[in-house]
mmCIF file of N, CA and C in Angstrom:
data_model
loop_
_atom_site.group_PDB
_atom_site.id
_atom_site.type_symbol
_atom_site.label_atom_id
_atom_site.label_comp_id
_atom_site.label_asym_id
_atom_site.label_seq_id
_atom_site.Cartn_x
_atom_site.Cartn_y
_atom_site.Cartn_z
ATOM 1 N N UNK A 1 119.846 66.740 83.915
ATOM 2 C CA UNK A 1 120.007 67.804 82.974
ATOM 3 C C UNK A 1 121.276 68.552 83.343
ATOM 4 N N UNK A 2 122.138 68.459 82.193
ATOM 5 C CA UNK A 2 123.663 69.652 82.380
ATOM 6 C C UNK A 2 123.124 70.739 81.558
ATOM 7 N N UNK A 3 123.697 71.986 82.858
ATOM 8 C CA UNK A 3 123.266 73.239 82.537
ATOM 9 C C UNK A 3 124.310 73.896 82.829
ATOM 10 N N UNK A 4 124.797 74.913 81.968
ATOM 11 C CA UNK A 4 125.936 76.227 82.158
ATOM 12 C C UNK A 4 125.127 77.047 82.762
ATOM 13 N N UNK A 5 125.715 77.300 84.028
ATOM 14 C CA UNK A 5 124.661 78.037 84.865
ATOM 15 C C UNK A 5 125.918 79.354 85.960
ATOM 16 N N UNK A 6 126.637 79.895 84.857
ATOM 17 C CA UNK A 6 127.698 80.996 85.065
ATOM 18 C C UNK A 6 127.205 82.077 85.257
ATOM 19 N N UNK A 7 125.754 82.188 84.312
ATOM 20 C CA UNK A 7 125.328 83.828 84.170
ATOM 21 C C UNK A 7 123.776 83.841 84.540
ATOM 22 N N UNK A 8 123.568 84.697 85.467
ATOM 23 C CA UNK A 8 122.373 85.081 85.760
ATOM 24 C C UNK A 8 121.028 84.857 84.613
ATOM 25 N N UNK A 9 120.505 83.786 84.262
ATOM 26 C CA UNK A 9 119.443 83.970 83.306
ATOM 27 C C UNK A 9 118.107 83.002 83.512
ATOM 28 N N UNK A 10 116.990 84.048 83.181
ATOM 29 C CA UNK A 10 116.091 83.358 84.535
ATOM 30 C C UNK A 10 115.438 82.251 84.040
ATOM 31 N N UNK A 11 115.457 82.154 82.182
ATOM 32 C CA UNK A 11 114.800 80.843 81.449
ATOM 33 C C UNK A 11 115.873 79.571 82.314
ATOM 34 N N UNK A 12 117.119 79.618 83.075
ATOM 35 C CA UNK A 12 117.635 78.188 83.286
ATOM 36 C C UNK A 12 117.427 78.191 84.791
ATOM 37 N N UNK A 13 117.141 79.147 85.397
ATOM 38 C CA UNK A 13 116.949 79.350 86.822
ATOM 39 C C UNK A 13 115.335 78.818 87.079
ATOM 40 N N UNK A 14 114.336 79.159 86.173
ATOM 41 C CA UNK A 14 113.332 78.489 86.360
ATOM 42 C C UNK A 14 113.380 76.541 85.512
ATOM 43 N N UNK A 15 113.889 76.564 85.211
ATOM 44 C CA UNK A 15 114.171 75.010 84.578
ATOM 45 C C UNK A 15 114.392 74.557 85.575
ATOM 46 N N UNK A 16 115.430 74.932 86.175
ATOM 47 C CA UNK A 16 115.874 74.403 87.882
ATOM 48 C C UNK A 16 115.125 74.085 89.008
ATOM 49 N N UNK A 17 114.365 75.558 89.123
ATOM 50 C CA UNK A 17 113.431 75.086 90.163
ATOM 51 C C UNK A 17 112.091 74.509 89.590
ATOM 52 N N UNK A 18 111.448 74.076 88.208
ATOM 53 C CA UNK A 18 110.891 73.557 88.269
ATOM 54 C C UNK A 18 111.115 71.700 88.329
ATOM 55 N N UNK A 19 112.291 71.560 88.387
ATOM 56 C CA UNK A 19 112.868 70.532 88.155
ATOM 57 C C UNK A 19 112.788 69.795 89.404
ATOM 58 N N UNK A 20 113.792 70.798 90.472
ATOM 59 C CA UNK A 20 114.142 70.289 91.895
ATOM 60 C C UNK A 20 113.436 71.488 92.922
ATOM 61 N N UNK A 21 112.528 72.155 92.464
ATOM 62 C CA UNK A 21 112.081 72.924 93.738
ATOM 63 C C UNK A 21 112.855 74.353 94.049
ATOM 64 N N UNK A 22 112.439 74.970 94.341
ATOM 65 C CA UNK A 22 112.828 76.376 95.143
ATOM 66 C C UNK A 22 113.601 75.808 96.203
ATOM 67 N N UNK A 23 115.033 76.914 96.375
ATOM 68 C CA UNK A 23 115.739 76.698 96.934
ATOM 69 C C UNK A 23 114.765 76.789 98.605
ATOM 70 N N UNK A 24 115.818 76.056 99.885
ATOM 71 C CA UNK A 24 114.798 76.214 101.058
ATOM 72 C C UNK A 24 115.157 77.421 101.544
ATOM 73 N N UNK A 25 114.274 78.150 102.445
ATOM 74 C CA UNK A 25 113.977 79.373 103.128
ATOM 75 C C UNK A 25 115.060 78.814 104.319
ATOM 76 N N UNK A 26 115.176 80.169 104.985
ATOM 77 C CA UNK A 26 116.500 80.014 106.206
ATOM 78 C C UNK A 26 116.545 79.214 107.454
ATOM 79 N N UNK A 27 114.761 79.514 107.460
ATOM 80 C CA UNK A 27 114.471 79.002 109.023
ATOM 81 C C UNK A 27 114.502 76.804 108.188
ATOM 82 N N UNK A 28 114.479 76.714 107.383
ATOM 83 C CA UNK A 28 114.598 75.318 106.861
ATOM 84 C C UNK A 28 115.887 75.042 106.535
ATOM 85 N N UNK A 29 116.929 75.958 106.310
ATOM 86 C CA UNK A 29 118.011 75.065 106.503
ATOM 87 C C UNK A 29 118.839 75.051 107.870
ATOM 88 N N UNK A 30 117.971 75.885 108.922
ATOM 89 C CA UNK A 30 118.543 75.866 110.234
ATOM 90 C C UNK A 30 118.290 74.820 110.557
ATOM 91 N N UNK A 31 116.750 74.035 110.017
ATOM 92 C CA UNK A 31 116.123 72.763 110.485
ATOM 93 C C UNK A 31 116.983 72.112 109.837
ATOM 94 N N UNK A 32 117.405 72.199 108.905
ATOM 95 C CA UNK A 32 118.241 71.049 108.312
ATOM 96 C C UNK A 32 119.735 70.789 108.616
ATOM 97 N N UNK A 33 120.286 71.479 109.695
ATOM 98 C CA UNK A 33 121.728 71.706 109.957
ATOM 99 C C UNK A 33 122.199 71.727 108.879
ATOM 100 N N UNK A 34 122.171 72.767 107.757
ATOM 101 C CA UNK A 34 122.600 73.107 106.519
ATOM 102 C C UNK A 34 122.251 71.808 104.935
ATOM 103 N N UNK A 35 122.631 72.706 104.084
ATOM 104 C CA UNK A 35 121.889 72.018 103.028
ATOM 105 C C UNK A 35 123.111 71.788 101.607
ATOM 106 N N UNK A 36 124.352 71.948 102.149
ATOM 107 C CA UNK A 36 125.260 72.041 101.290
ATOM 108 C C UNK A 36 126.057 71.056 102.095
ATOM 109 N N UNK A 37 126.958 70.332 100.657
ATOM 110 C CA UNK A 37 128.108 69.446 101.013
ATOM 111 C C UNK A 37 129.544 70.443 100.950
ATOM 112 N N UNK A 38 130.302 68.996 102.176
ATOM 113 C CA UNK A 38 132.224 69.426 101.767
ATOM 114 C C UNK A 38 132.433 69.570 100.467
ATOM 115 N N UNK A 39 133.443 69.982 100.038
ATOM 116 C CA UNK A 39 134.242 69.778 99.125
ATOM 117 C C UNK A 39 134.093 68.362 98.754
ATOM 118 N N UNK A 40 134.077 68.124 97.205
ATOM 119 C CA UNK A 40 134.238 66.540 97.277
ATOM 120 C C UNK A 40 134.757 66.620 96.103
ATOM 121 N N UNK A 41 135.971 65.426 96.103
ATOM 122 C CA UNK A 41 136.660 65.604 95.011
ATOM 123 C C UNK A 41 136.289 64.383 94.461
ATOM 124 N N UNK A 42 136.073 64.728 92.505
ATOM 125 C CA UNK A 42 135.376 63.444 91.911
ATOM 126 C C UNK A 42 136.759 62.927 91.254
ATOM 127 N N UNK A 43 136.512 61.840 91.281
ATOM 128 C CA UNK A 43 137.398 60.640 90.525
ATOM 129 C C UNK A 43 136.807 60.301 89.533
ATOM 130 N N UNK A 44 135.605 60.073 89.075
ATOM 131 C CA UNK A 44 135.493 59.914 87.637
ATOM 132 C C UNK A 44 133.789 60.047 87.128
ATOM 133 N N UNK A 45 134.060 60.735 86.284
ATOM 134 C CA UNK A 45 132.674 60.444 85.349
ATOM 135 C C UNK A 45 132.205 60.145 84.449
ATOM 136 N N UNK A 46 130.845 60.823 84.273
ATOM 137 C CA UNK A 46 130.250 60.061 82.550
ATOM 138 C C UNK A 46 131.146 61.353 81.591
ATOM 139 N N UNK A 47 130.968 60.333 80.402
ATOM 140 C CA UNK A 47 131.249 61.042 79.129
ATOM 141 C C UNK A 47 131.632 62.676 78.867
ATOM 142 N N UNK A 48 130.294 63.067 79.091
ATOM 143 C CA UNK A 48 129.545 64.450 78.947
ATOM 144 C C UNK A 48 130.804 65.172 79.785
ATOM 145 N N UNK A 49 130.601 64.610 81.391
ATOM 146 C CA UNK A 49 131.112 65.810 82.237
ATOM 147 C C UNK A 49 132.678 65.273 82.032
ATOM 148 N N UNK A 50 133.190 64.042 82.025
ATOM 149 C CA UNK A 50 134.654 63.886 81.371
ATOM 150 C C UNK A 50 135.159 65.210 80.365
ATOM 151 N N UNK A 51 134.691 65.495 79.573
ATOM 152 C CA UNK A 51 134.637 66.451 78.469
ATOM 153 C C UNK A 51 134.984 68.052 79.398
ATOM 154 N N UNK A 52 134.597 68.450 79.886
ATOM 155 C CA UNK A 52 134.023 69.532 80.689
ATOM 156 C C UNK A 52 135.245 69.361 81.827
ATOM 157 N N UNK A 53 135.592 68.667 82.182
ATOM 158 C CA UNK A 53 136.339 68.846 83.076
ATOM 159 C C UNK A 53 137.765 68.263 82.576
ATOM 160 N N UNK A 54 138.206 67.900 81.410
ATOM 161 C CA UNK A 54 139.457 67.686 81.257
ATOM 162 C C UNK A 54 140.210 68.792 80.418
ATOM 163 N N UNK A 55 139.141 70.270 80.225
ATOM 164 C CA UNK A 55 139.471 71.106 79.781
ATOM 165 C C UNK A 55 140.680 72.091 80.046
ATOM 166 N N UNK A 56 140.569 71.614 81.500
ATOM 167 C CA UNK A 56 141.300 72.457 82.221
ATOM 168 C C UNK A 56 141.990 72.106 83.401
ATOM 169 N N UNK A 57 143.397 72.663 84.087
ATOM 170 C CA UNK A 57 144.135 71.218 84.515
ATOM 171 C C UNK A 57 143.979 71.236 86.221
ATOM 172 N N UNK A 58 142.803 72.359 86.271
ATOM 173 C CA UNK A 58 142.496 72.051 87.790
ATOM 174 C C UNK A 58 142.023 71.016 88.460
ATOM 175 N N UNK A 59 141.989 70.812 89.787
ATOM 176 C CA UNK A 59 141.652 69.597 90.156
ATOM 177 C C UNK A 59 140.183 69.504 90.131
ATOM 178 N N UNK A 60 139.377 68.124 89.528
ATOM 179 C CA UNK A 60 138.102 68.158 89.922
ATOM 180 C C UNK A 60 137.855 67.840 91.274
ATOM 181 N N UNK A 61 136.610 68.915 91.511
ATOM 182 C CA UNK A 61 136.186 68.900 92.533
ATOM 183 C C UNK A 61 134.634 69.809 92.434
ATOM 184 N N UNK A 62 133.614 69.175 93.283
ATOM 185 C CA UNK A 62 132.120 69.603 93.229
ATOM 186 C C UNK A 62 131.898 70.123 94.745
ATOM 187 N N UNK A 63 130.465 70.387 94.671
ATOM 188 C CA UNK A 63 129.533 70.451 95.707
ATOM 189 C C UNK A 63 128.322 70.111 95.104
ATOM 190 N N UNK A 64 127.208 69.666 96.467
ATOM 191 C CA UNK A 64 126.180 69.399 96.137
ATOM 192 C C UNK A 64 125.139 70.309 96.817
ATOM 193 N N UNK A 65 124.577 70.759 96.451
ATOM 194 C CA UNK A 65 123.437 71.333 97.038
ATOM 195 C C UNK A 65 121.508 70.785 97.375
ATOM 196 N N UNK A 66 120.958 70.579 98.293
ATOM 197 C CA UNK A 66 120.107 69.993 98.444
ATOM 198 C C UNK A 66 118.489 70.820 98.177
ATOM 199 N N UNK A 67 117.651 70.335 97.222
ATOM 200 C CA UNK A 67 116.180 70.912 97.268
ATOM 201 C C UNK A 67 115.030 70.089 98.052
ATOM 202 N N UNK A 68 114.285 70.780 97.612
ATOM 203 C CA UNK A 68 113.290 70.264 98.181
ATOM 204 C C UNK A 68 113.072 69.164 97.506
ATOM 205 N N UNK A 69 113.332 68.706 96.122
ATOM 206 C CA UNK A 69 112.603 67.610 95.266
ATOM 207 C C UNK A 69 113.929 67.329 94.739
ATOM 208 N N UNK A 70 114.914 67.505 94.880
ATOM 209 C CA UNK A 70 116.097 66.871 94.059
ATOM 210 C C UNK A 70 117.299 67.645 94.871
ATOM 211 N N UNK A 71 117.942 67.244 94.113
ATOM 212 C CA UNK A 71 120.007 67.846 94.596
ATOM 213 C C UNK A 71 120.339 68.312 93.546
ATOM 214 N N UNK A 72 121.254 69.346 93.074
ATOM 215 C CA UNK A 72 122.328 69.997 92.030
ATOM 216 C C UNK A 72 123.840 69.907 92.634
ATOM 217 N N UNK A 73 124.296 68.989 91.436
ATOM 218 C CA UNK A 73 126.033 68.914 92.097
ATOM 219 C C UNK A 73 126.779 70.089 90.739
ATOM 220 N N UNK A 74 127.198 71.008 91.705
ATOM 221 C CA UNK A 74 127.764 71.915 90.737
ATOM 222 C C UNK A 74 129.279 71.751 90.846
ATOM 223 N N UNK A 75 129.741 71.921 89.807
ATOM 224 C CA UNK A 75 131.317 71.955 89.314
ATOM 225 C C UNK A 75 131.908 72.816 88.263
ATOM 226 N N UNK A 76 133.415 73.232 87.903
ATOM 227 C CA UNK A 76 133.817 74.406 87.597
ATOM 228 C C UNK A 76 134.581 73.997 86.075
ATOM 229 N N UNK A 77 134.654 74.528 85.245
ATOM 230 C CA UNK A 77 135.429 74.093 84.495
ATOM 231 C C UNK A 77 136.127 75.256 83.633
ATOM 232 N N UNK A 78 137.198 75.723 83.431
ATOM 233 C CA UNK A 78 137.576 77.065 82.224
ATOM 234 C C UNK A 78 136.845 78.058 82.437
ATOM 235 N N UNK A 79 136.316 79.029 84.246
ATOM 236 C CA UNK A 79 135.621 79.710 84.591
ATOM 237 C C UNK A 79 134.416 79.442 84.603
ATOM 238 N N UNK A 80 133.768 78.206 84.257
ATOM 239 C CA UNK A 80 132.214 78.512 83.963
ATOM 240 C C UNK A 80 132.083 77.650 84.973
ATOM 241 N N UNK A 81 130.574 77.863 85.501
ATOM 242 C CA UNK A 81 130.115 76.572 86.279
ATOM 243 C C UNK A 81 129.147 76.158 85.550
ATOM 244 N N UNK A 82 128.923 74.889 85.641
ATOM 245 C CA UNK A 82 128.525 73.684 85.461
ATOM 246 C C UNK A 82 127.368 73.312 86.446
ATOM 247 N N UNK A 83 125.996 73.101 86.383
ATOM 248 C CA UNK A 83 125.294 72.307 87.254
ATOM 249 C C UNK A 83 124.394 71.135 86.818
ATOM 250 N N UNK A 84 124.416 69.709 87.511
ATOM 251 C CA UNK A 84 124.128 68.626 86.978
ATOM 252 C C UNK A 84 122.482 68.749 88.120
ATOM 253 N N UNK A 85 121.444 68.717 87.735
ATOM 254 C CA UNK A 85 120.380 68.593 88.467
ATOM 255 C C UNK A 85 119.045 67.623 88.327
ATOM 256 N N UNK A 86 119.666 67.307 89.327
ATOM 257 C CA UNK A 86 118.944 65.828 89.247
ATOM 258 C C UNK A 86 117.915 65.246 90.430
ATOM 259 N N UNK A 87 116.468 65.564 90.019
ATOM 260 C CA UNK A 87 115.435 65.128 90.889
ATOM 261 C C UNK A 87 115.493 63.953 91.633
ATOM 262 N N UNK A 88 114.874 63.742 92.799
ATOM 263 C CA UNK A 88 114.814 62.516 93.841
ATOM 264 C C UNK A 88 114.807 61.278 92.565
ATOM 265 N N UNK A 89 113.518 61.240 92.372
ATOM 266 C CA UNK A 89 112.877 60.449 91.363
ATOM 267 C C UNK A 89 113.847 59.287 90.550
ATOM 268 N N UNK A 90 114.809 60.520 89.988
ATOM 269 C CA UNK A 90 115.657 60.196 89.027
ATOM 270 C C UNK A 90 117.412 59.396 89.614
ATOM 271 N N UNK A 91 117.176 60.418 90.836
ATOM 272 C CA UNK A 91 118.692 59.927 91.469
ATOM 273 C C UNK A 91 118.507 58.587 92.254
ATOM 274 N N UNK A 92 120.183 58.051 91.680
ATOM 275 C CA UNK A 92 120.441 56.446 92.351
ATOM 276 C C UNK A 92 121.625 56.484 92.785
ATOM 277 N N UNK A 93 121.835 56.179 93.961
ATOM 278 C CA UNK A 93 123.435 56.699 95.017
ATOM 279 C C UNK A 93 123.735 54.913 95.196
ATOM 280 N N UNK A 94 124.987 55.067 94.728
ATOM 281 C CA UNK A 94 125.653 53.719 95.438
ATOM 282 C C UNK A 94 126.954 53.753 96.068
ATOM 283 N N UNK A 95 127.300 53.094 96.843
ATOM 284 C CA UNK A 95 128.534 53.094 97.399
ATOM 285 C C UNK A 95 129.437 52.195 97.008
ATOM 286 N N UNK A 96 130.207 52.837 96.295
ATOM 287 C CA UNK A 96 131.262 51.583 95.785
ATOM 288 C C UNK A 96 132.647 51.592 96.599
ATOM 289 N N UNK A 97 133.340 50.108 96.625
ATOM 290 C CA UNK A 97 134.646 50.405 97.108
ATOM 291 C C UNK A 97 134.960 50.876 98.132
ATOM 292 N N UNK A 98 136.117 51.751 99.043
ATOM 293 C CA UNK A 98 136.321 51.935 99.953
ATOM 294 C C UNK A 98 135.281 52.726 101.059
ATOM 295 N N UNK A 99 136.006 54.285 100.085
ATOM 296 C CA UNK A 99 134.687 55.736 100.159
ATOM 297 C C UNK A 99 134.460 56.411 98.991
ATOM 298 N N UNK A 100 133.935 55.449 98.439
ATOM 299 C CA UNK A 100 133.765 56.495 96.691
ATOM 300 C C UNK A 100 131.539 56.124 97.110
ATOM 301 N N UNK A 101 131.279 57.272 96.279
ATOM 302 C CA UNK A 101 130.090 57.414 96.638
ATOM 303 C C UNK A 101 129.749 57.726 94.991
ATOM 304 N N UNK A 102 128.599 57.054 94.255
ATOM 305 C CA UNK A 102 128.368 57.680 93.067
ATOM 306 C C UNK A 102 126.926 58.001 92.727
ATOM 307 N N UNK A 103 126.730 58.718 92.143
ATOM 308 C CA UNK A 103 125.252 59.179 91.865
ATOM 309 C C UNK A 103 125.089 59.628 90.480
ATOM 310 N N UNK A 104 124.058 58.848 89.924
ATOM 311 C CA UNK A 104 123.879 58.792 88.646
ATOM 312 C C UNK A 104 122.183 59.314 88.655
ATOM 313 N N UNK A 105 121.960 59.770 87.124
ATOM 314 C CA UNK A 105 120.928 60.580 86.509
ATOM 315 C C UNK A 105 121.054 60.319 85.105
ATOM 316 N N UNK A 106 120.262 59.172 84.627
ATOM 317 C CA UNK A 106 120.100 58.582 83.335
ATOM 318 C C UNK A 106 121.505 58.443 82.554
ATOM 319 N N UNK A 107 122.359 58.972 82.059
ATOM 320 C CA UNK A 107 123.075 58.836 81.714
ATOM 321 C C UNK A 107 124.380 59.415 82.037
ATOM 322 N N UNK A 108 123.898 60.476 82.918
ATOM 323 C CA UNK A 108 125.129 61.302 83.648
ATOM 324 C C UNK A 108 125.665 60.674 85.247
ATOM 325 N N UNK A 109 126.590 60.146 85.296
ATOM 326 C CA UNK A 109 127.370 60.022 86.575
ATOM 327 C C UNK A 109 128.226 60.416 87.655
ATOM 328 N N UNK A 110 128.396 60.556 88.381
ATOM 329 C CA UNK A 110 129.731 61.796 88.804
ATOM 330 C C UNK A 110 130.307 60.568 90.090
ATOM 331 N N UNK A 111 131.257 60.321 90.357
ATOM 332 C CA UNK A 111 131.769 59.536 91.671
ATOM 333 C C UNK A 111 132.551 60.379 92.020
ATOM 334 N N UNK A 112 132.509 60.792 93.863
ATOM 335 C CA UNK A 112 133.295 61.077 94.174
ATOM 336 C C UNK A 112 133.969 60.447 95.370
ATOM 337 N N UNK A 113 134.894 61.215 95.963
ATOM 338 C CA UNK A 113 135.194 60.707 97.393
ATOM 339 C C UNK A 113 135.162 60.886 98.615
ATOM 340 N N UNK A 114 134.711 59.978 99.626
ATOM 341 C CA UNK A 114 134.458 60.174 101.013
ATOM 342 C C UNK A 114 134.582 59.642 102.192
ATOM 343 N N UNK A 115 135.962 60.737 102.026
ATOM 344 C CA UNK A 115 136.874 59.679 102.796
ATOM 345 C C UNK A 115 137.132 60.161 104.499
ATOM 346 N N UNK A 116 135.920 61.609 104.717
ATOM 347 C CA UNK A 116 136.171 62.507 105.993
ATOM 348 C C UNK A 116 134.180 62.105 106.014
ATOM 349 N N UNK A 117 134.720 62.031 107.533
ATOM 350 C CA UNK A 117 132.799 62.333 108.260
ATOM 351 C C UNK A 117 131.979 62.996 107.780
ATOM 352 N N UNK A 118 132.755 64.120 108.044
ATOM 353 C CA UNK A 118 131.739 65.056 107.444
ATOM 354 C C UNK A 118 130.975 64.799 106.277
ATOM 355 N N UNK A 119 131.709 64.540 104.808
ATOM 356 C CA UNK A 119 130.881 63.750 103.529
ATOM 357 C C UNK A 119 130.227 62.541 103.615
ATOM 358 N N UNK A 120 130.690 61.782 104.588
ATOM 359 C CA UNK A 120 129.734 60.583 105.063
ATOM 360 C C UNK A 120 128.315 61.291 105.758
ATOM 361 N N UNK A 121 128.440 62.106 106.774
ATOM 362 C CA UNK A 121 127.336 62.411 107.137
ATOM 363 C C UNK A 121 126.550 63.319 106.165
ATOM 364 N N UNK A 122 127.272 63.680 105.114
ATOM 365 C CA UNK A 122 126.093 64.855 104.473
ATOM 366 C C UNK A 122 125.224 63.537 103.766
ATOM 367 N N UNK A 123 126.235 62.747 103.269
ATOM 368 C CA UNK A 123 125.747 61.692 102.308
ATOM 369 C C UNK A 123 124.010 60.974 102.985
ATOM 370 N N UNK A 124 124.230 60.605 104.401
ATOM 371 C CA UNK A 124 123.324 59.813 105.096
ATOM 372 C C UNK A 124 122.402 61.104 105.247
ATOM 373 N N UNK A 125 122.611 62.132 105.459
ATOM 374 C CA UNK A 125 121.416 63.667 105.348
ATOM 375 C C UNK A 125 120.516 63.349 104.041
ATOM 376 N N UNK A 126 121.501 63.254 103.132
ATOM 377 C CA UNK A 126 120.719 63.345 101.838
ATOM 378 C C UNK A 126 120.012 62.098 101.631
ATOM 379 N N UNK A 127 120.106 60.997 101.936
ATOM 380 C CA UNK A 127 119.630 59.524 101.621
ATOM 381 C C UNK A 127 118.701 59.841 102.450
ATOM 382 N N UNK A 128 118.275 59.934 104.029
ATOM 383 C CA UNK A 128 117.280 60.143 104.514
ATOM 384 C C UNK A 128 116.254 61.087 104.273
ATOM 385 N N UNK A 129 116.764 62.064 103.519
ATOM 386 C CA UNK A 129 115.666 63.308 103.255
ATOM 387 C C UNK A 129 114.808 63.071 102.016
ATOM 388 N N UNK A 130 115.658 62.241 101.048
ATOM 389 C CA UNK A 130 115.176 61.431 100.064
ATOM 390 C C UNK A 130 113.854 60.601 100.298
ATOM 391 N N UNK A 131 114.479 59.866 101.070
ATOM 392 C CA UNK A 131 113.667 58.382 101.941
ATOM 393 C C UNK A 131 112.112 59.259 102.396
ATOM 394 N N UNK A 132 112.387 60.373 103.147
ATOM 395 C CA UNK A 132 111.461 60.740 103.876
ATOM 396 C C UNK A 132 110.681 61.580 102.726
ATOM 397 N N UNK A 133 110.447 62.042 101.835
ATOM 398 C CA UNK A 133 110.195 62.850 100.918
ATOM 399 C C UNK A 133 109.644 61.917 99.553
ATOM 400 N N UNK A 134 109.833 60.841 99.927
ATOM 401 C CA UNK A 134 109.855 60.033 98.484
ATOM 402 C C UNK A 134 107.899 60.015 98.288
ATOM 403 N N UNK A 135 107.452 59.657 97.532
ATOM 404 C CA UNK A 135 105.834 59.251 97.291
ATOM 405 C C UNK A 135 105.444 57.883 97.722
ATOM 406 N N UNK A 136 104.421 57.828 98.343
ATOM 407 C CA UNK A 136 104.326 56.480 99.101
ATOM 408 C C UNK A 136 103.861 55.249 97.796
ATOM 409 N N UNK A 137 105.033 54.161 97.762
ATOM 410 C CA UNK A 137 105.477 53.115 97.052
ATOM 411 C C UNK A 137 103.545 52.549 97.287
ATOM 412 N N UNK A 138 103.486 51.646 96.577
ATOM 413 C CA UNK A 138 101.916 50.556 96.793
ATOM 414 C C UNK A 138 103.002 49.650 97.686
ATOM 415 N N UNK A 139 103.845 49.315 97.914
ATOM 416 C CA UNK A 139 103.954 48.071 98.456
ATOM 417 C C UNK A 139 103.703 48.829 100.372
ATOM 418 N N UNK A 140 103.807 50.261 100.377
ATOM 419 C CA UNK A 140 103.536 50.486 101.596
ATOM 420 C C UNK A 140 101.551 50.769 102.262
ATOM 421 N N UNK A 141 100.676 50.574 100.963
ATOM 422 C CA UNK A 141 99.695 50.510 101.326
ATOM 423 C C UNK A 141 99.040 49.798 101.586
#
């Protein structure tokens, strides 16, 4: 789900967290050695956010933020922000190519790049927290 999420309003703030969960409490992202990505600059996307971001001639570039039940990769476009939020369930991460990393949500895509540790390691944070969080498959019973 793409949401303009610039202005304080609580009908899209609860969409959110019923979507991906309440943001985590402090003592959980101490456990988590934080819950936010680098800077990551995208190289290309779907349709939708193509639109949104060729508005304006800054460079694209996101963050991702981590829930309890999903991730939100937010991005900026002509002052507004932009958030793409997208439940475990729904998200599919692949690694293409050198260090391009992409993550798609039915029809929305975003690739970016990762080409410093640091985005490699948030990346393997988020795949494992996924992994560990997921609903137990039948093939594990």
């Amino acid at each position: 789900m793409l949401l303009n999420v610039s202005y304080n309003n609580k009908e899209i703030t609860r969409k959110i967290d019923m979507e991906v969960g309440k943001p985590f409490t402090l003592k959980e992202r101490f456990a988590l050695s934080g819950i936010g990505s680098p800077k990551l600059f995208i190289t290309e996307t779907s349709v939708a956010i193509r639109n949104l971001l060729i508005l304006d001639n800054n460079l694209d570039c996101c963050n991702i933020e981590l829930r309890p039940k999903g991730i939100i990769v937010r991005f900026r476009s002509l002052l507004e922000t932009y958030a793409l939020v997208i439940p475990y369930y729904k998200l599919t991460v692949y690694k293409s190519g050198f260090a391009i990393y992409s993550l798609h949500r039915d029809q929305y895509f975003i690739k970016v790049k990762s080409d410093t540790k640091a985005i490699q390691k948030f990346f393997r944070k988020l795949l494992d927290y996924k992994a560990d969080n997921a609903p137990t498959s039948i093939g594990d019973l």
